[in-house]
Short mmCIF file of C-alpha atoms (C1' of nucleotides) in Angstrom, two decimals:
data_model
loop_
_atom_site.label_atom_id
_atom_site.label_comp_id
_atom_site.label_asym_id
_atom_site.label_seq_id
_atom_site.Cartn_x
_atom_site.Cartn_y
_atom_site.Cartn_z
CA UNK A 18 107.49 32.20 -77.87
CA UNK A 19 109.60 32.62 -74.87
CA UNK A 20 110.18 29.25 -74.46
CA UNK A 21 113.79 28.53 -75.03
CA UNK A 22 116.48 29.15 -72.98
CA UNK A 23 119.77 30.07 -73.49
CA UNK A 24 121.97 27.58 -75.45
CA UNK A 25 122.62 25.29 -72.98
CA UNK A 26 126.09 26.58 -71.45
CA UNK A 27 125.04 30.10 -70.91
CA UNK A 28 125.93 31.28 -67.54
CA UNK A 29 124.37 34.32 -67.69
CA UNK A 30 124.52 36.66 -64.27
CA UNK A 31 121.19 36.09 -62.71
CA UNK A 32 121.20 32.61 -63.85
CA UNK A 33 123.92 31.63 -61.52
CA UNK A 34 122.19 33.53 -58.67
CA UNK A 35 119.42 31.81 -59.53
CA UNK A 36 121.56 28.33 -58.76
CA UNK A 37 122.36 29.28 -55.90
CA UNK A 38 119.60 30.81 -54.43
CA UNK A 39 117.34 27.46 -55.37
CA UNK A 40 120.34 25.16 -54.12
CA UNK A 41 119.61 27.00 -50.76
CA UNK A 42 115.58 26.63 -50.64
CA UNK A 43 115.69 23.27 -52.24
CA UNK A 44 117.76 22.37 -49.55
CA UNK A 45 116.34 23.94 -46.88
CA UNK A 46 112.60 22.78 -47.75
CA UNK A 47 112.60 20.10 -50.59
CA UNK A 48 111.68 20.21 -53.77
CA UNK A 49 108.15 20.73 -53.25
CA UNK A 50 107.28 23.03 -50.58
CA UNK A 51 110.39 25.23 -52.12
CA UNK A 52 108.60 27.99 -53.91
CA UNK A 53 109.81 30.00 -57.06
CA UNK A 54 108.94 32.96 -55.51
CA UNK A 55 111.05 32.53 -52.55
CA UNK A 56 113.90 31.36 -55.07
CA UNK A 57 113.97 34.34 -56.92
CA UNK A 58 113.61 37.09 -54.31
CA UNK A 59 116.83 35.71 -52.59
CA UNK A 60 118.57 35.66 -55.94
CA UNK A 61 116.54 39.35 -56.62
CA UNK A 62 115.06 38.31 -59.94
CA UNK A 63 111.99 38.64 -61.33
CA UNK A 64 109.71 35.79 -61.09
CA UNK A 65 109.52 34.89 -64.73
CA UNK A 66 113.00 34.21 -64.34
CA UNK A 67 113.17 30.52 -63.87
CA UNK A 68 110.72 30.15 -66.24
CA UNK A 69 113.07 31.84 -68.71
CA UNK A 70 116.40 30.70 -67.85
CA UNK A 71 115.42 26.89 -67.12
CA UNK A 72 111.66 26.21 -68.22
CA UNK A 73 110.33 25.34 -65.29
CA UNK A 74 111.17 24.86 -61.66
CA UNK A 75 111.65 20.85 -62.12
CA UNK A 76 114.43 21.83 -64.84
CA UNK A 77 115.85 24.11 -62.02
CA UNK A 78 115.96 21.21 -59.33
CA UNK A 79 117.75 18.81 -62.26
CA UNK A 80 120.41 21.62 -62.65
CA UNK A 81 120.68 22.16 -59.14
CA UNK A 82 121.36 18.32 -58.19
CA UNK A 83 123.51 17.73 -60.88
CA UNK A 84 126.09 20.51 -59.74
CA UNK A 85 125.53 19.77 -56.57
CA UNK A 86 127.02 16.50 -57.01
CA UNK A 87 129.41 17.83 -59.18
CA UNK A 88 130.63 20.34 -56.48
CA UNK A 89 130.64 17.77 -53.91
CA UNK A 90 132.72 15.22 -55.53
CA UNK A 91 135.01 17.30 -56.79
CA UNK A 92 136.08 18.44 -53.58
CA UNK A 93 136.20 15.57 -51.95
CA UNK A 94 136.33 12.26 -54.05
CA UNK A 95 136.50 8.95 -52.73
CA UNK A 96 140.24 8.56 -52.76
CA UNK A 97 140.56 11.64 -51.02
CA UNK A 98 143.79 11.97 -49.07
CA UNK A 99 145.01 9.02 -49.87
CA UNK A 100 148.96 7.68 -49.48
CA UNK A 101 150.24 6.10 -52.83
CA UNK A 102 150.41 2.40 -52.67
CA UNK A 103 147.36 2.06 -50.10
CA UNK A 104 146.92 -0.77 -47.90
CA UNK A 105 142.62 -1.75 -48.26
CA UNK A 106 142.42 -0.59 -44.52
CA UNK A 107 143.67 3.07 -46.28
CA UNK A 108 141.32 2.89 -48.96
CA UNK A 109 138.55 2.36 -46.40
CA UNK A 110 139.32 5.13 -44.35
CA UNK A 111 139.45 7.59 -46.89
CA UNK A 112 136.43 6.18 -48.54
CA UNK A 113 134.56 7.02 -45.02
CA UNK A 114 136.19 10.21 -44.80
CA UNK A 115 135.45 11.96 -47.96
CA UNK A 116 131.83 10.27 -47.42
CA UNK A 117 131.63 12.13 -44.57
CA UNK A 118 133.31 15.39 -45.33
CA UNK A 119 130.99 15.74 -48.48
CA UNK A 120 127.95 15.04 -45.78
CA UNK A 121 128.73 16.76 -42.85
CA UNK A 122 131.06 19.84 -44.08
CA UNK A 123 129.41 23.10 -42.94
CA UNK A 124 130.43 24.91 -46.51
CA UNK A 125 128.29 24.59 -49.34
CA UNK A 126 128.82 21.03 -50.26
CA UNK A 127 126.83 20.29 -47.27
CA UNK A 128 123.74 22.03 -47.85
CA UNK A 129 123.92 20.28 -51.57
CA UNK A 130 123.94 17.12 -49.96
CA UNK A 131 120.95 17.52 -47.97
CA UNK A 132 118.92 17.64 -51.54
CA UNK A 133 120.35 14.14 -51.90
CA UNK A 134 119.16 13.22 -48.21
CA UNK A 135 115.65 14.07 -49.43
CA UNK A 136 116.02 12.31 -52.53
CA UNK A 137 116.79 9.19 -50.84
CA UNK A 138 113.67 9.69 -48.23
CA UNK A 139 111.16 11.31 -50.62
CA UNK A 140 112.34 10.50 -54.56
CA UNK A 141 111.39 12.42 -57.45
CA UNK A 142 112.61 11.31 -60.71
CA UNK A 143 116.11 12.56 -60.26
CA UNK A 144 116.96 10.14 -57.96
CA UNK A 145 117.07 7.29 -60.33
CA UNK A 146 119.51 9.34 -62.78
CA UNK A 147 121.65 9.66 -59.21
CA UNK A 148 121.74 5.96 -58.38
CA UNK A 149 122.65 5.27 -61.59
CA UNK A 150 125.61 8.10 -62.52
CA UNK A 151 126.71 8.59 -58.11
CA UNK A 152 125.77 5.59 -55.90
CA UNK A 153 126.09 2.60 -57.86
CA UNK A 154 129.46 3.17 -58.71
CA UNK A 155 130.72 4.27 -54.97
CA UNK A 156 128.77 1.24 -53.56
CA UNK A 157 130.60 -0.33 -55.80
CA UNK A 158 134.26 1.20 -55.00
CA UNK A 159 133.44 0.23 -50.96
CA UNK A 160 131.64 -3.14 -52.14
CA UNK A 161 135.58 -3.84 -53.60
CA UNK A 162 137.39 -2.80 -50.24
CA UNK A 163 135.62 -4.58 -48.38
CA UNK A 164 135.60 -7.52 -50.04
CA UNK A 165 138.70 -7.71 -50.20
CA UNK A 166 139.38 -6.97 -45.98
CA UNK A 167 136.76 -9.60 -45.57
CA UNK A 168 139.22 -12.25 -47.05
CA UNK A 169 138.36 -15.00 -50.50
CA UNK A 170 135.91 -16.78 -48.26
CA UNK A 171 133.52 -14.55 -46.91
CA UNK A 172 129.71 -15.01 -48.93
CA UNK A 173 128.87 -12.63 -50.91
CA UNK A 174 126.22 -11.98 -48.85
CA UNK A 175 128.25 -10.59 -46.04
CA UNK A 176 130.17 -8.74 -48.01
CA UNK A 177 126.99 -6.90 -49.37
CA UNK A 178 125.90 -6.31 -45.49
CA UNK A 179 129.03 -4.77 -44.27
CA UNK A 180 129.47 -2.59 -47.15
CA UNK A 181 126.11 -0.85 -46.41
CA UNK A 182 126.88 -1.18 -42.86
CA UNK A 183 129.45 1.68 -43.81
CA UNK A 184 127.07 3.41 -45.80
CA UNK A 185 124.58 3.42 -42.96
CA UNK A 186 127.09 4.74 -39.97
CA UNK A 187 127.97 7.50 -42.72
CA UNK A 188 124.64 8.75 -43.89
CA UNK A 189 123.64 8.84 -40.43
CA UNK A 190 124.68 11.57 -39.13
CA UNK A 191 123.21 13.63 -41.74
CA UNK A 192 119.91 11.42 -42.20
CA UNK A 193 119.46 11.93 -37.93
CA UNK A 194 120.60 15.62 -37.83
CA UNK A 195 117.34 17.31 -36.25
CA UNK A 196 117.38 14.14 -34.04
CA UNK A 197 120.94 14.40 -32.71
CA UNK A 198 120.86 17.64 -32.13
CA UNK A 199 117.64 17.63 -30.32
CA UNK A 200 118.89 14.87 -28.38
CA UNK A 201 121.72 16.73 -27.51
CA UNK A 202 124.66 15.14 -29.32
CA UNK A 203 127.01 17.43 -31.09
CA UNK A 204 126.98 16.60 -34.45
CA UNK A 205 130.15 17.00 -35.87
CA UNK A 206 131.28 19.70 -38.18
CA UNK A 207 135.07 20.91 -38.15
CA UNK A 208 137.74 19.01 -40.31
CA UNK A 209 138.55 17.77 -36.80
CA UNK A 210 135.30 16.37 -35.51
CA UNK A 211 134.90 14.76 -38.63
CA UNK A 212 138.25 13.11 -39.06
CA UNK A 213 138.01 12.11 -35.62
CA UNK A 214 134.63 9.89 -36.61
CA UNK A 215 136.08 8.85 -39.65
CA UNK A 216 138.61 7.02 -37.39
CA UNK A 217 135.67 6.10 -35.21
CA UNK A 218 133.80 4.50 -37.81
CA UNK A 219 136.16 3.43 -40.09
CA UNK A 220 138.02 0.72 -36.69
CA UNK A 221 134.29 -0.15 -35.80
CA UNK A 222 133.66 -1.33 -39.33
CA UNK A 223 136.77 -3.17 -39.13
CA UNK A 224 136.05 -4.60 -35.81
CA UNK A 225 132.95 -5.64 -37.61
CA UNK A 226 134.12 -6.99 -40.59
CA UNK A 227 136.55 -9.35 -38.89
CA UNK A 228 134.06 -10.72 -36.29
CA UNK A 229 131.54 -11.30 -39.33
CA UNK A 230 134.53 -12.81 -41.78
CA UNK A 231 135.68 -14.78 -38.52
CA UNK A 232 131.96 -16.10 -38.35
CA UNK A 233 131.25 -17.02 -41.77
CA UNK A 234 134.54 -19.30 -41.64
CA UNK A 235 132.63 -21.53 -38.75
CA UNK A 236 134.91 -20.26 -35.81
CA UNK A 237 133.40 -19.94 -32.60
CA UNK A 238 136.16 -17.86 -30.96
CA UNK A 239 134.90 -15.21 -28.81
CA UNK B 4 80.45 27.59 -33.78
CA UNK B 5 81.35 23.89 -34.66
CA UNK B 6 84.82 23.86 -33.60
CA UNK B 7 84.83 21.75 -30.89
CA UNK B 8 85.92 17.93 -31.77
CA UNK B 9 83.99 15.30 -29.49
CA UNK B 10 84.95 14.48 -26.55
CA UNK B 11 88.86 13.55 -26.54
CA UNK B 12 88.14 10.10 -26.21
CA UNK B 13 85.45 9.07 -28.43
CA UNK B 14 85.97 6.79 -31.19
CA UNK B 15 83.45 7.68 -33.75
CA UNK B 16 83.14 5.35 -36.38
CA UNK B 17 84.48 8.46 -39.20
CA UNK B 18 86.89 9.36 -36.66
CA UNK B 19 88.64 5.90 -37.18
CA UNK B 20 88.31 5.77 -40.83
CA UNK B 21 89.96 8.97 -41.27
CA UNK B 22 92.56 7.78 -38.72
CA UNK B 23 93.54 4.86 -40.58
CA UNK B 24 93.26 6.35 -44.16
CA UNK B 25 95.46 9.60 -42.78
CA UNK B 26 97.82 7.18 -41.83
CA UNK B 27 97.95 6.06 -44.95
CA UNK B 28 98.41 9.00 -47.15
CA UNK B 29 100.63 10.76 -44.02
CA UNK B 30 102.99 8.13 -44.76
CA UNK B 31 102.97 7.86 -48.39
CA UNK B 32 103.35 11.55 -49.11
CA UNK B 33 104.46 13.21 -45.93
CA UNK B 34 102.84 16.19 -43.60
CA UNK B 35 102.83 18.54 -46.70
CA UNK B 36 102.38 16.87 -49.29
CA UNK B 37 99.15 14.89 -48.28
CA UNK B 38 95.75 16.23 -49.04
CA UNK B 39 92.58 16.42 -46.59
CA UNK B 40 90.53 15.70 -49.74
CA UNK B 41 92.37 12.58 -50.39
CA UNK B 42 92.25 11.19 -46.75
CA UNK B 43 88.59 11.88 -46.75
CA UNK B 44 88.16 10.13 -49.93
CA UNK B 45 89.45 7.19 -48.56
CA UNK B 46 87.69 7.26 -45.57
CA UNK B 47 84.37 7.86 -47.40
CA UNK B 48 83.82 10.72 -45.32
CA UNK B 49 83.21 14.49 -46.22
CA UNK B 50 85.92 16.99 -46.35
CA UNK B 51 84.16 18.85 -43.46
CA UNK B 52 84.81 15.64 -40.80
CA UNK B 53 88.29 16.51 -40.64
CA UNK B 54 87.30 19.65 -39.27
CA UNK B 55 84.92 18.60 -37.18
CA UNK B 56 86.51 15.32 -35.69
CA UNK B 57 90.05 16.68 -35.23
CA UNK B 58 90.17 20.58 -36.08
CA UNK B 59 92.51 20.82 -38.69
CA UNK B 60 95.52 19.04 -40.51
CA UNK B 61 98.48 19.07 -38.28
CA UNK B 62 95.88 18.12 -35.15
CA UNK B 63 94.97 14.75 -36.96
CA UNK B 64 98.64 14.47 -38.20
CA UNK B 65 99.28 14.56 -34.62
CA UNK B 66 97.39 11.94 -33.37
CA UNK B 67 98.12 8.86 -36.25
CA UNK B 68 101.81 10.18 -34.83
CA UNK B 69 100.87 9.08 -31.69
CA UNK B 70 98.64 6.04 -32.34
CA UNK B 71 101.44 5.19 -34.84
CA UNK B 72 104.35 4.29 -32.33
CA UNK B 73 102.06 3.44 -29.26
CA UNK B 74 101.42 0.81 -32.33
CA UNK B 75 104.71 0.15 -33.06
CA UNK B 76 105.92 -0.27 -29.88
CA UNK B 77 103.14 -2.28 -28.25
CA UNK B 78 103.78 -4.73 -31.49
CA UNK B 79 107.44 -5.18 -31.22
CA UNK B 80 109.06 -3.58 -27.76
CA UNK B 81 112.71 -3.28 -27.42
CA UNK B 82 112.57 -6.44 -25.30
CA UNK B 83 111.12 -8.52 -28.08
CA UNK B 84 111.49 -12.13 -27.72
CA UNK B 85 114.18 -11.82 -25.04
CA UNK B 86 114.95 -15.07 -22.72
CA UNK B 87 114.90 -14.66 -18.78
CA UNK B 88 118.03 -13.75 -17.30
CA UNK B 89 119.74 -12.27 -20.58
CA UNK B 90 123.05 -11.45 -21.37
CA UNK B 91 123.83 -7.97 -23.14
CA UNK B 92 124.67 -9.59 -25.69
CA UNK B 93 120.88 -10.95 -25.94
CA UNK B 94 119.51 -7.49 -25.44
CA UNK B 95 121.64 -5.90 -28.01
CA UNK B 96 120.19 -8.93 -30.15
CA UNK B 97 116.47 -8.34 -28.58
CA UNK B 98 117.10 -4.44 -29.50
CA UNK B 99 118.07 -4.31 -32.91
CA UNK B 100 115.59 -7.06 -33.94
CA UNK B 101 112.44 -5.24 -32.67
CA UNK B 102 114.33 -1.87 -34.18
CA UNK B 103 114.30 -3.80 -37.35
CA UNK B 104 110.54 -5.40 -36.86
CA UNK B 105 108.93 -1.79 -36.42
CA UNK B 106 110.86 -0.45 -39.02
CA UNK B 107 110.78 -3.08 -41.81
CA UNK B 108 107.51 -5.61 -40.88
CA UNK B 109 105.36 -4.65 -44.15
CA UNK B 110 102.02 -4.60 -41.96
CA UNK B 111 100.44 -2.08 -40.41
CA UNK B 112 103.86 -0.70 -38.31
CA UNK B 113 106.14 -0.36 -41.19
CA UNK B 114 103.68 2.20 -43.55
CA UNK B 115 103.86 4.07 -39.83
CA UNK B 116 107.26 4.32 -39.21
CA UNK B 117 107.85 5.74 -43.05
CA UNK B 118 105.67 8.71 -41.26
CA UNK B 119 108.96 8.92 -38.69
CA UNK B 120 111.42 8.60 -41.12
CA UNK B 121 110.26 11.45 -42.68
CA UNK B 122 110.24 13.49 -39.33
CA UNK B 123 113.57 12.96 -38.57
CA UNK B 124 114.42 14.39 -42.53
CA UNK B 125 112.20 17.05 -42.37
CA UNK B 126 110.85 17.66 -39.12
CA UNK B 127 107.36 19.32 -38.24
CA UNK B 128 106.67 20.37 -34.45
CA UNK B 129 105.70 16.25 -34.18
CA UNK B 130 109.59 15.68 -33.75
CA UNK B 131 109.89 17.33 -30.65
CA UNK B 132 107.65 15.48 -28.80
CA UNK B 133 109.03 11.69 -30.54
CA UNK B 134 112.57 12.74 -29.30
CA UNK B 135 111.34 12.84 -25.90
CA UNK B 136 109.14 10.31 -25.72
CA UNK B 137 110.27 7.80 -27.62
CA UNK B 138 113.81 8.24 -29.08
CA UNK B 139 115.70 9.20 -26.16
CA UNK B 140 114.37 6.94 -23.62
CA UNK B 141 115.10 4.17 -26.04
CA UNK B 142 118.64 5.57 -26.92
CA UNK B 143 119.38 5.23 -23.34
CA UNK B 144 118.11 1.98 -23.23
CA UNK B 145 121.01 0.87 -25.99
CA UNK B 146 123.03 3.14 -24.43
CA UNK B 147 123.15 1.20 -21.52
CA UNK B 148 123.44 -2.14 -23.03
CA UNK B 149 126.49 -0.67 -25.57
CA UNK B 150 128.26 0.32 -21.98
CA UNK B 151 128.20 -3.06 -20.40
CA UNK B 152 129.11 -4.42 -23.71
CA UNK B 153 132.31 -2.63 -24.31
CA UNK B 154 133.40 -2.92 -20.63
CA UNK B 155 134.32 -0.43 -17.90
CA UNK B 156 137.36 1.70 -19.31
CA UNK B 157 135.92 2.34 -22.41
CA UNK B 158 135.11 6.52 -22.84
CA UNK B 159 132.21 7.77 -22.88
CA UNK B 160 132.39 9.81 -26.37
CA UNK B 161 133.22 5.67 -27.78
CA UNK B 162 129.80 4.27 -26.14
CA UNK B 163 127.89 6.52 -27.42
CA UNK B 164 129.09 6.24 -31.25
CA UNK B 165 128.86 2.61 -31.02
CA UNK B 166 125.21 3.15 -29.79
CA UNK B 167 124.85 5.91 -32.43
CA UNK B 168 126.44 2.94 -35.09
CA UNK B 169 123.56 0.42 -33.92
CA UNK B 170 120.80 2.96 -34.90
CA UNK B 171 122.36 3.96 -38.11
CA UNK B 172 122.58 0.32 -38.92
CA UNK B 173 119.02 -0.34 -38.20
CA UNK B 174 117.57 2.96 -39.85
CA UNK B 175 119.31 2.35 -42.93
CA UNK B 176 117.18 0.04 -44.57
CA UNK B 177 114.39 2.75 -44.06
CA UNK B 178 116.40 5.92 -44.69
CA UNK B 179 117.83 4.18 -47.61
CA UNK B 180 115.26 1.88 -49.17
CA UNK B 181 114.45 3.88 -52.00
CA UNK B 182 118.22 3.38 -53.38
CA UNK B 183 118.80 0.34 -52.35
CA UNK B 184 115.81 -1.59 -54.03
CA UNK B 185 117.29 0.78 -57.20
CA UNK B 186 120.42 -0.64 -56.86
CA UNK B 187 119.27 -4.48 -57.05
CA UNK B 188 119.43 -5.29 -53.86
CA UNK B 189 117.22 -7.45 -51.87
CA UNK B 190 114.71 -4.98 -48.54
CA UNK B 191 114.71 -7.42 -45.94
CA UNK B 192 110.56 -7.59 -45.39
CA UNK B 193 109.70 -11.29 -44.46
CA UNK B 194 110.22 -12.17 -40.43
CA UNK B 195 113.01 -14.87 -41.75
CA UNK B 196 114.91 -11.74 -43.35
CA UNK B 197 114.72 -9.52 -40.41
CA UNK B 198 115.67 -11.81 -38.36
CA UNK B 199 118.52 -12.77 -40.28
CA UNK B 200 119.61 -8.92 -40.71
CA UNK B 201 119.12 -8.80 -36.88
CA UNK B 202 121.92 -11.68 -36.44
CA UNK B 203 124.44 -9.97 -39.20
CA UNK B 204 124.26 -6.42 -37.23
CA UNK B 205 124.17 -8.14 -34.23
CA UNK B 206 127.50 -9.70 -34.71
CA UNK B 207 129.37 -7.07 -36.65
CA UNK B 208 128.39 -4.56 -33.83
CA UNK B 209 129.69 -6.44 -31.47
CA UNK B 210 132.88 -6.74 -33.62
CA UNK B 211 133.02 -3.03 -34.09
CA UNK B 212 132.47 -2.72 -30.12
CA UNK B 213 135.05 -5.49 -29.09
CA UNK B 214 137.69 -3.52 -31.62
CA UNK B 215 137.06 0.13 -30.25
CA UNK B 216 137.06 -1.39 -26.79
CA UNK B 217 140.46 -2.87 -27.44
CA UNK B 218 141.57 0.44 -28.62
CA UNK B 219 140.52 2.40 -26.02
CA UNK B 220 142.54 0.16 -24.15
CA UNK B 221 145.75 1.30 -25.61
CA UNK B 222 145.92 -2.37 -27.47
CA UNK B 223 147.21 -2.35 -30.70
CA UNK B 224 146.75 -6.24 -31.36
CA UNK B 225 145.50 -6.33 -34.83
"C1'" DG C 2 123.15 54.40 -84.48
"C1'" DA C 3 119.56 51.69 -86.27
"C1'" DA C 4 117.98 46.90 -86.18
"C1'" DT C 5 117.69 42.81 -83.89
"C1'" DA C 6 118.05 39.53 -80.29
"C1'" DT C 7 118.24 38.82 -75.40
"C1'" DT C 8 116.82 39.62 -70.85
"C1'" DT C 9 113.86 41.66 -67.28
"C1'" DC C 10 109.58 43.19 -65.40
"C1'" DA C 11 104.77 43.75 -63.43
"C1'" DA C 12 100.60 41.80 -63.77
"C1'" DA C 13 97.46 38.27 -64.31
"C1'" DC C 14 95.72 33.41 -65.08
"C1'" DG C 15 94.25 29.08 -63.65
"C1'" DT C 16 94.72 25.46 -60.30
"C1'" DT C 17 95.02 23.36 -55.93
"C1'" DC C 18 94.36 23.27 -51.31
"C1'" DA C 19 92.85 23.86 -46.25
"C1'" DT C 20 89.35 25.78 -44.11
"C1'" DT C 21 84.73 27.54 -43.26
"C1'" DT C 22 79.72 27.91 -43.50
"C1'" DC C 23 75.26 26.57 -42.85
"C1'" DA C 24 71.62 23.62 -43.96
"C1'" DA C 25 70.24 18.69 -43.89
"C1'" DT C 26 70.22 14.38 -41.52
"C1'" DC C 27 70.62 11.21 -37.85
"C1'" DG C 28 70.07 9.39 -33.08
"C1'" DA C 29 68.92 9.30 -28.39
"C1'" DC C 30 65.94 10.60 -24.88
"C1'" DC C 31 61.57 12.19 -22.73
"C1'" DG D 18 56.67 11.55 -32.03
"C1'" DG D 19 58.79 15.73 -30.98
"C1'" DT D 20 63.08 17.98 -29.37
"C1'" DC D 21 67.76 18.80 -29.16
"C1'" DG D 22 72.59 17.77 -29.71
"C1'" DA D 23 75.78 15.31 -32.61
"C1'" DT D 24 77.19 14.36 -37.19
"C1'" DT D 25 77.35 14.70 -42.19
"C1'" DG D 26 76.91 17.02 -46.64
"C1'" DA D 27 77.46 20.33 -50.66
"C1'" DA D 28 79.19 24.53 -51.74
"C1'" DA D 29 81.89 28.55 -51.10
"C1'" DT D 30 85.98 31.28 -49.46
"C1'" DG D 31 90.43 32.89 -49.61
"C1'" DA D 32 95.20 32.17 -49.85
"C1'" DA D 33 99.35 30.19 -52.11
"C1'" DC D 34 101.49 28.62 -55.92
"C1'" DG D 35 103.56 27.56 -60.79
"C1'" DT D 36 103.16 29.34 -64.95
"C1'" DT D 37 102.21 32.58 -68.70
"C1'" DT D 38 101.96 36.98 -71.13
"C1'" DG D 39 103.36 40.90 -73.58
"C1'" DA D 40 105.53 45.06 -73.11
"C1'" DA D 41 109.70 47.49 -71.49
"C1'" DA D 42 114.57 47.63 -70.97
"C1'" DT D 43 119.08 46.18 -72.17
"C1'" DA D 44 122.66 44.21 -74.85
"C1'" DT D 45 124.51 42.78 -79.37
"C1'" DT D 46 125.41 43.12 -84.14
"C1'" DC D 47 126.15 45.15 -88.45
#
DNA sequence: GAATATTTCAAACGTTCATTTCAATCGACC
DNA sequence: GGTCGATTGAAATGAACGTTTGAAATATTC
């Protein structure tokens, strides 16, 4: 029996190559139409090699996401570049611009995060372990911000929408990549671009927010 | 040789099962992962009539494409509902509601514009075609709308992420639906829902718009 | 340095799938 | 009702893929 791999820690040599390689495949084409074989040449192992180091190649996508995540995080977490004693306006922006940074950054956070882009269009059963462990609790992070920009009397219900308005202006540009760019929009990608629409978005969301909070008090102003 | 599919036009009664039950299984699986046998299952047709009605795979992926948003369109067009004599404001209103309608409406449309969705993730050669077609003319469309919206001194590079903010708003709820009905939350599907979601983007676009427009101004009233 | 465990390798297995083939059937027209 | 083109049917083909196998190579341990 061949069965077992490693104890569970082992980063043996090829195993990390193998990581990496299928983080670039399963990114590129999805989990399914990835294919071990095309894993393994770029990582120049033998094909038996997932089978021995992970089991099988659905054990290889778990591993995958879950660093991928990891990785992303990491690097850029929600509060990233924030002042001390931040204003809600603060937290937003930074919440957009790590958002965006782990979406749209050209390095290899990026090319994680497009797994996740699939995930959310086409799930397999890693997604649910995802909502659970990654989304709920940033959705719930933004759901507090803007909450509390919206002001004590804004329905829940509003709150809810412009929070996932956020989410939605974020995940676009990575959701609409092959569309952008074929429509021929840059799509931003340097630190600069991407603090520049994290600026964008995060005054439009405020714009938003106020108009909507405005609203759901009964004023009529505008 | 059998190659050659009837006459462009005709509208065999096979040919339209297999239309309908591609559409089906194109949209619940995706290009790839769908299977002739399948389709021709449902359509209680032999495997052979795909071959013979359409000449292979991606040919009748092609055309429910292209029945699927001459569908959508004719159904709900970006005018949808709009009075005479309109203000932008309407047509923003008229745009994002019929956005909503083809993307969300559980008929016919919505199990169609999954099929998109998926394009714009993971794009076949279809995509090419939609952008120009479809997507751009319509982007102009809001484009234009977004412009007289935010008034004449606003840049350029600030219509056009505005516009780009009214599509990601709108494509969120089918980009996203997946995680959000994981997370709790309620997929707008009923007309009353959509029409509601139509008002709350409505209005916090238009929020977001007046707010970058006052920027752009050199305002700082806030 | 022999014994043992771990890791790699080439080859093959079994399945799934799109596509093809060719005979059978149907339908219209003379 | 016989003929011919259009359509359907059952079976086969060939390629791609995940997985398995068992031996060879390499590393580890005593």
């Amino acid at each position: 029996m061949t069965t077992a791999p490693a104890s569970a820690s082992s980063d043996s040599d090829t195993r990390l190559r193998l990581l990496a390689a299928a983080a670039e495949v399963f990114a590129e084409h999805g989990f399914r139409a990835a294919t071990v074989r095309d894993i393994c040449t770029r990582a120049e192992a033998n094909i038996a090699a997932v089978h021995y180091h992970f089991g099988d190649k659905e054990a290889l996508y778990h591993e995958v996401i879950e660093r991928a995540v990891q990785a992303a995080l990491t690097a850029f977490p929600p509060d990233y570049g924030l002042p001390p004693d931040p204003t809600a306006k603060d937290r937003l922006h930074a919440f957009v611009h790590s958002f965006l940074l782990r979406v749209l950054t050209v390095e290899k956070t990026s090319v994680l995060m497009r797994m996740l882009t699939r995930e959310m269009v086409e799930p397999t059963a890693a997604l649910d372990r995802l909502v659970e462990k990654v989304q709920r609790p940033l959705f719930r992070m933004l759901h507090g911000i803007v909450a509390e920009l919206s002001g004590p009397h804004t329905p829940p219900e509003t709150v809810l929408a412009c929070s996932q308005a956020v989410v939605a202006q974020c995940l676009f540009y990575k959701h609409a990549e092959h569309v952008i760019s074929r429509m021929g929009h840059r799509l931003p990608a340097t630190p600069t671009e991407i603090a520049h629409l994290a600026d964008q978005i995060t005054e439009f969301t405020l714009g938003g927010i106020e108009r909507r909070a405005r609203a759901s008090r009964g004023d009529r102003t505008s």
